[in-house]
Amino acid sequence: MAWKKSIITLESGERIEAQTPEIISASRSTDLPAFYADWFFHRLKVGYSSWTNPFNGKPSYIAYSNTRFIVFWSKNPKPLLQHLPYLKERGIEWYLQYTLNNYVAEGLEPGVAPLQERIDTFKRLVDYGGVGRVIWRFDPLVLTDKIDQNLLLDKIGGIADQLKGYTEKLVFSFADILSYRKVKSNLDANGINYQEWTEPQMLDFANKLRLLNQRYGFRLATCGEKIDLASFDIEHNHCIDDALMIRFAWHDKPLMDFLGVEIKSIAMQPSLFGDEPSLPAEAIQLDACRYAIKRKNNADKGQRQYCGCMVSKDIGQYNTCPHQCEYCYANTSKQSALANFRRHLANSLSETIRVNTGQVRVHI
């Protein structure tokens, strides 16, 4: 999507063209809440940041003057807690995709915080923002010579026991190692004997997860998966989800106009037969008096084939996450990610997450 643009003044005094997106993704490319929360909220206050396209290496600028909603992604969003009140001051709404796995014994996520600390952070975020705003992801589901389906279900159940009442949804995906060269290379280099999921295994797991979920009642959804698991009450997820944005920000008219949403009143007069007022099939009920109708397809056509996300501007950078997860698709190597993080720490309030001394920009 081509976002609207404006001319901004940089801290250096230079004038430059910047994108002005309404919706920010922070971030698919790195764990911004865990490692770059201070940087991001500083840049939000300054009014802009810089981003380098990972495919062509070209830099661009993002201005936050039009930003109305932020979707955060993290494995350890504890640093967000001190910053979220600023979003309320700015009138910016948010929700969080929280990847909360348990690969502690297998050492697949050596840089993440202890499991109980991460669970406690989940609960604190829900206490602050309300149920529904923090989505649980157990992602990806990794099979190895030490992890089988039953162990994965035990791990999910152990976390679910503590999150019941704190989340409405569980999102997962099946680790697709061979489709990501970097992932395969990293696993091979670190001696992880992974196994690819077969379709029969996926179907078997989906059935077992459906049965396990009878204890919890979560909505189950897959992220970016081709396989149809609707018969197991598992839907295709929309991680950047305009329906969730409508739920949390329907009062924000500029955002609703951008999303193509109409807010309508529910007719309160009872029918001749005393039935409740009926809503259109596509309606999203907001409260007892109002519902929303979406008149626009907001799908992001730039994402991979089976991604259900709507349009957003991701501001993260690859090769910057120090979590050191063995299956990471966003880092070429652990060493490059750590080196980039150290460079960031030496200049932590710079325009960009990933400090690149060779960056060239076009002045206005």
Short mmCIF file of C-alpha atoms in Angstrom, two decimals, residues 4-298:
data_model
loop_
_atom_site.label_atom_id
_atom_site.label_comp_id
_atom_site.label_asym_id
_atom_site.label_seq_id
_atom_site.Cartn_x
_atom_site.Cartn_y
_atom_site.Cartn_z
CA LYS A 4 0.00 9.23 2.32
CA LYS A 5 3.13 11.32 2.50
CA SER A 6 4.14 14.65 3.97
CA ILE A 7 7.26 16.77 4.28
CA ILE A 8 8.78 16.68 7.78
CA THR A 9 11.66 18.42 9.49
CA LEU A 10 14.28 16.11 10.97
CA GLU A 11 16.07 16.77 14.24
CA SER A 12 19.03 17.89 12.12
CA GLY A 13 16.87 20.56 10.51
CA GLU A 14 16.73 18.80 7.14
CA ARG A 15 13.44 18.58 5.24
CA ILE A 16 12.50 15.17 3.92
CA GLU A 17 9.49 13.22 2.62
CA ALA A 18 7.89 10.72 5.02
CA GLN A 19 5.07 8.19 4.98
CA THR A 20 2.24 8.95 7.42
CA PRO A 21 0.56 5.59 8.18
CA GLU A 22 -2.55 5.27 10.32
CA ILE A 23 -1.67 1.76 11.52
CA ILE A 24 1.75 0.68 12.84
CA SER A 25 2.99 -2.90 13.24
CA ALA A 26 5.69 -3.06 15.94
CA SER A 27 6.97 -5.47 14.79
CA ARG A 28 7.09 -8.66 12.75
CA SER A 29 10.80 -8.08 12.10
CA THR A 30 12.15 -7.79 15.65
CA ASP A 31 10.93 -7.87 19.24
CA LEU A 32 10.44 -4.14 19.52
CA PRO A 33 8.58 -4.17 22.89
CA ALA A 34 11.28 -6.28 24.55
CA PHE A 35 14.38 -4.45 23.30
CA TYR A 36 13.36 -1.19 21.63
CA ALA A 37 10.38 0.12 23.63
CA ASP A 38 12.29 3.14 24.95
CA TRP A 39 13.51 3.92 21.44
CA PHE A 40 10.05 3.60 19.92
CA PHE A 41 8.25 5.80 22.42
CA HIS A 42 11.01 8.39 22.15
CA ARG A 43 10.60 8.40 18.37
CA LEU A 44 6.81 8.58 18.75
CA LYS A 45 7.26 11.75 20.84
CA VAL A 46 9.79 13.19 18.38
CA GLY A 47 7.30 12.44 15.60
CA TYR A 48 9.18 10.25 13.15
CA SER A 49 11.64 7.40 12.66
CA SER A 50 13.64 5.91 9.81
CA TRP A 51 13.23 2.45 8.28
CA THR A 52 15.32 0.56 5.73
CA ASN A 53 13.61 -1.68 3.19
CA PRO A 54 15.08 -5.20 3.70
CA PHE A 55 14.67 -6.11 0.03
CA ASN A 56 16.21 -3.13 -1.74
CA GLY A 57 18.17 -1.48 1.10
CA LYS A 58 16.56 1.90 0.50
CA PRO A 59 15.83 4.07 3.56
CA SER A 60 12.52 5.80 4.15
CA TYR A 61 10.95 7.88 6.89
CA ILE A 62 7.78 7.26 8.86
CA ALA A 63 5.96 10.18 10.49
CA TYR A 64 3.55 9.45 13.33
CA SER A 65 1.25 12.45 12.89
CA ASN A 66 -1.60 10.29 11.51
CA THR A 67 -1.00 7.16 13.62
CA ARG A 68 -4.22 5.94 15.23
CA PHE A 69 -3.52 2.29 16.12
CA ILE A 70 -0.47 0.16 16.99
CA VAL A 71 -0.26 -3.64 16.92
CA PHE A 72 2.62 -4.86 19.08
CA TRP A 73 4.32 -8.26 18.72
CA SER A 74 6.53 -9.65 21.47
CA LYS A 75 7.87 -12.57 23.50
CA ASN A 76 8.63 -10.34 26.46
CA PRO A 77 6.56 -7.12 26.40
CA LYS A 78 7.24 -6.21 30.04
CA PRO A 79 8.93 -2.90 29.03
CA LEU A 80 5.64 -1.78 27.44
CA LEU A 81 3.93 -1.48 30.80
CA GLN A 82 5.62 1.81 31.69
CA HIS A 83 4.90 3.33 28.27
CA LEU A 84 1.29 2.38 27.54
CA PRO A 85 -0.22 5.34 29.45
CA TYR A 86 1.42 7.63 26.86
CA LEU A 87 -0.67 6.00 24.12
CA LYS A 88 -3.78 6.89 26.09
CA GLU A 89 -2.56 10.50 26.31
CA ARG A 90 -2.11 10.54 22.53
CA GLY A 91 -5.45 8.88 21.80
CA ILE A 92 -3.71 5.93 20.11
CA GLU A 93 -5.25 2.49 20.65
CA TRP A 94 -3.36 -0.81 20.67
CA TYR A 95 -3.40 -4.55 21.12
CA LEU A 96 -0.62 -7.10 21.53
CA GLN A 97 0.26 -10.37 19.82
CA TYR A 98 2.07 -12.11 22.69
CA THR A 99 4.13 -15.17 21.72
CA LEU A 100 4.24 -17.20 24.92
CA ASN A 101 5.92 -20.54 24.26
CA ASN A 102 7.51 -23.07 26.57
CA TYR A 103 10.69 -24.37 24.96
CA VAL A 104 12.68 -23.89 28.16
CA ALA A 105 13.87 -27.50 28.59
CA GLU A 106 14.88 -27.77 24.94
CA GLY A 107 16.73 -24.43 24.88
CA LEU A 108 15.06 -23.23 21.69
CA GLU A 109 14.58 -19.69 23.06
CA PRO A 110 17.70 -19.07 25.17
CA GLY A 111 17.27 -15.30 25.39
CA VAL A 112 13.67 -15.05 26.61
CA ALA A 113 12.70 -14.30 30.20
CA PRO A 114 11.74 -17.16 32.58
CA LEU A 115 8.36 -18.69 31.74
CA GLN A 116 6.58 -17.66 34.93
CA GLU A 117 7.77 -14.08 34.53
CA ARG A 118 6.35 -14.01 31.01
CA ILE A 119 3.01 -15.39 32.23
CA ASP A 120 2.89 -12.79 34.99
CA THR A 121 3.60 -10.05 32.42
CA PHE A 122 0.70 -11.36 30.32
CA LYS A 123 -1.63 -10.99 33.29
CA ARG A 124 -0.37 -7.51 34.16
CA LEU A 125 -0.98 -6.34 30.60
CA VAL A 126 -4.51 -7.74 30.67
CA ASP A 127 -5.13 -6.08 34.03
CA TYR A 128 -4.12 -2.80 32.41
CA GLY A 129 -5.77 -3.11 29.00
CA GLY A 130 -8.62 -5.57 29.51
CA VAL A 131 -9.37 -9.07 28.25
CA GLY A 132 -9.17 -9.39 24.47
CA ARG A 133 -6.39 -6.87 23.99
CA VAL A 134 -3.60 -9.42 24.61
CA ILE A 135 -3.69 -12.40 22.23
CA TRP A 136 -1.82 -15.57 23.16
CA ARG A 137 0.37 -17.16 20.49
CA PHE A 138 2.11 -20.50 20.88
CA ASP A 139 4.07 -20.02 17.72
CA PRO A 140 5.62 -21.87 16.04
CA LEU A 141 4.87 -25.45 16.96
CA VAL A 142 8.25 -27.13 16.54
CA LEU A 143 8.72 -30.89 16.16
CA THR A 144 12.15 -32.32 16.92
CA ASP A 145 13.66 -35.59 18.07
CA LYS A 146 12.86 -34.35 21.62
CA ILE A 147 9.46 -32.69 21.06
CA ASP A 148 6.47 -34.69 19.84
CA GLN A 149 2.80 -33.75 19.54
CA ASN A 150 1.88 -34.92 23.02
CA LEU A 151 4.65 -32.89 24.63
CA LEU A 152 3.51 -29.80 22.71
CA LEU A 153 -0.04 -30.33 23.98
CA ASP A 154 1.28 -30.67 27.54
CA LYS A 155 3.21 -27.43 27.15
CA ILE A 156 0.14 -25.62 25.77
CA GLY A 157 -2.04 -26.99 28.55
CA GLY A 158 0.43 -25.90 31.24
CA ILE A 159 0.28 -22.29 30.04
CA ALA A 160 -3.46 -22.40 29.31
CA ASP A 161 -4.16 -23.39 32.91
CA GLN A 162 -2.70 -20.04 33.98
CA LEU A 163 -4.16 -17.91 31.18
CA LYS A 164 -7.78 -19.05 31.46
CA GLY A 165 -9.81 -15.90 31.96
CA TYR A 166 -6.97 -13.71 30.68
CA THR A 167 -7.23 -14.32 26.94
CA GLU A 168 -9.93 -15.12 24.42
CA LYS A 169 -7.79 -16.63 21.68
CA LEU A 170 -4.88 -19.01 21.06
CA VAL A 171 -3.03 -18.53 17.76
CA PHE A 172 -0.49 -21.07 16.47
CA SER A 173 1.38 -22.13 13.38
CA PHE A 174 3.21 -25.28 12.33
CA ALA A 175 6.96 -24.67 11.95
CA ASP A 176 7.70 -24.68 8.23
CA ILE A 177 11.46 -25.13 8.25
CA LEU A 178 12.22 -25.91 4.62
CA SER A 179 10.43 -22.79 3.35
CA TYR A 180 12.79 -20.50 5.22
CA ARG A 181 16.43 -20.92 4.26
CA LYS A 182 17.67 -18.90 7.23
CA VAL A 183 15.65 -21.02 9.67
CA LYS A 184 16.95 -24.29 8.24
CA SER A 185 20.52 -22.98 8.25
CA ASN A 186 20.30 -21.79 11.85
CA LEU A 187 18.77 -25.05 13.11
CA ASP A 188 21.33 -27.16 11.25
CA ALA A 189 24.19 -25.03 12.58
CA ASN A 190 23.01 -25.47 16.15
CA GLY A 191 22.39 -29.22 15.96
CA ILE A 192 18.57 -29.08 16.25
CA ASN A 193 17.12 -32.28 14.78
CA TYR A 194 13.88 -30.78 13.50
CA GLN A 195 11.06 -32.59 11.75
CA GLU A 196 8.73 -31.15 9.12
CA TRP A 197 5.00 -31.37 9.84
CA THR A 198 3.03 -33.58 7.47
CA GLU A 199 -0.62 -32.87 6.70
CA PRO A 200 -1.84 -35.99 8.58
CA GLN A 201 0.14 -34.83 11.62
CA MET A 202 -1.42 -31.38 11.39
CA LEU A 203 -4.91 -32.85 11.26
CA ASP A 204 -4.19 -35.17 14.17
CA PHE A 205 -2.78 -32.32 16.24
CA ALA A 206 -5.74 -30.08 15.41
CA ASN A 207 -8.15 -32.70 16.71
CA LYS A 208 -6.15 -33.20 19.91
CA LEU A 209 -5.95 -29.44 20.46
CA ARG A 210 -9.70 -29.08 19.93
CA LEU A 211 -10.32 -31.70 22.61
CA LEU A 212 -7.82 -30.07 24.99
CA ASN A 213 -9.48 -26.70 24.43
CA GLN A 214 -12.79 -27.96 25.79
CA ARG A 215 -11.30 -27.15 29.21
CA TYR A 216 -10.59 -23.53 28.27
CA GLY A 217 -12.98 -22.32 25.57
CA PHE A 218 -10.40 -20.26 23.67
CA ARG A 219 -10.97 -19.33 20.06
CA LEU A 220 -8.36 -21.29 18.11
CA ALA A 221 -6.70 -19.88 15.00
CA THR A 222 -3.76 -20.61 12.71
CA CYS A 223 -1.36 -17.96 11.44
CA GLY A 224 -0.46 -18.04 7.75
CA GLU A 225 -1.40 -21.70 7.24
CA LYS A 226 -2.79 -23.09 4.00
CA ILE A 227 -4.46 -26.08 5.66
CA ASP A 228 -8.17 -25.74 6.43
CA LEU A 229 -8.93 -26.80 10.01
CA ALA A 230 -12.48 -25.44 10.21
CA SER A 231 -13.84 -28.90 10.97
CA PHE A 232 -11.85 -28.75 14.23
CA ASP A 233 -13.26 -25.30 15.12
CA ILE A 234 -9.95 -23.66 14.16
CA GLU A 235 -10.11 -20.52 12.03
CA HIS A 236 -7.58 -18.65 9.90
CA ASN A 237 -6.26 -15.75 11.95
CA HIS A 238 -6.01 -12.06 11.04
CA CYS A 239 -3.07 -10.96 13.20
CA ILE A 240 -3.36 -7.34 12.03
CA ASP A 241 -7.12 -7.39 12.48
CA ASP A 242 -9.44 -4.54 11.55
CA ALA A 243 -12.29 -6.20 13.49
CA LEU A 244 -10.23 -5.90 16.68
CA MET A 245 -9.39 -2.30 15.82
CA ILE A 246 -13.08 -1.57 15.43
CA ARG A 247 -13.78 -3.20 18.79
CA PHE A 248 -11.22 -1.10 20.65
CA ALA A 249 -11.31 2.14 18.64
CA TRP A 250 -14.79 2.49 17.15
CA HIS A 251 -15.03 5.92 18.78
CA ASP A 252 -12.07 7.13 16.67
CA LYS A 253 -13.73 8.63 13.58
CA PRO A 254 -10.52 9.27 11.57
CA LEU A 255 -9.52 5.62 12.02
CA MET A 256 -13.01 4.36 11.20
CA ASP A 257 -13.03 6.50 8.05
CA PHE A 258 -9.67 5.03 7.06
CA LEU A 259 -10.97 1.48 7.62
CA GLY A 260 -14.20 2.22 5.74
CA VAL A 261 -16.42 1.62 8.79
CA GLU A 262 -19.88 2.99 9.47
CA ILE A 263 -21.20 3.14 13.03
CA LYS A 264 -24.95 2.59 13.20
CA SER A 265 -27.55 2.70 15.96
CA ILE A 266 -29.52 -0.39 16.88
CA ALA A 267 -33.24 0.12 16.46
CA MET A 268 -34.61 -0.26 19.96
CA GLN A 269 -38.27 -0.77 19.01
CA PRO A 270 -39.27 -4.41 19.56
CA SER A 271 -40.78 -6.35 16.70
CA LEU A 272 -44.42 -7.38 16.58
CA PHE A 273 -43.42 -10.71 18.07
CA GLY A 274 -41.27 -9.28 20.87
CA ASP A 275 -37.98 -10.50 19.33
CA GLU A 276 -34.65 -8.76 19.91
CA PRO A 277 -33.67 -6.31 17.13
CA SER A 278 -31.86 -8.21 14.36
CA LEU A 279 -28.49 -7.02 13.04
CA PRO A 280 -27.05 -7.50 9.56
CA ALA A 281 -24.96 -10.67 9.22
CA GLU A 282 -21.77 -8.64 8.73
CA ALA A 283 -22.39 -6.37 11.73
CA ILE A 284 -19.86 -6.05 14.55
CA GLN A 285 -21.80 -5.26 17.72
CA LEU A 286 -20.13 -2.57 19.80
CA ASP A 287 -22.49 -2.12 22.73
CA ALA A 288 -26.19 -2.33 23.49
CA CYS A 289 -26.94 0.64 21.24
CA ARG A 290 -24.44 0.54 18.36
CA TYR A 291 -22.91 -1.72 15.74
CA ALA A 292 -20.31 -1.33 12.99
CA ILE A 293 -20.45 -2.19 9.30
CA LYS A 294 -17.19 -2.45 7.34
CA ARG A 295 -17.55 -1.25 3.73
CA LYS A 296 -13.93 -1.74 2.65
CA ASN A 297 -11.56 -4.65 2.10
CA ASN A 298 -8.46 -3.75 4.11
#
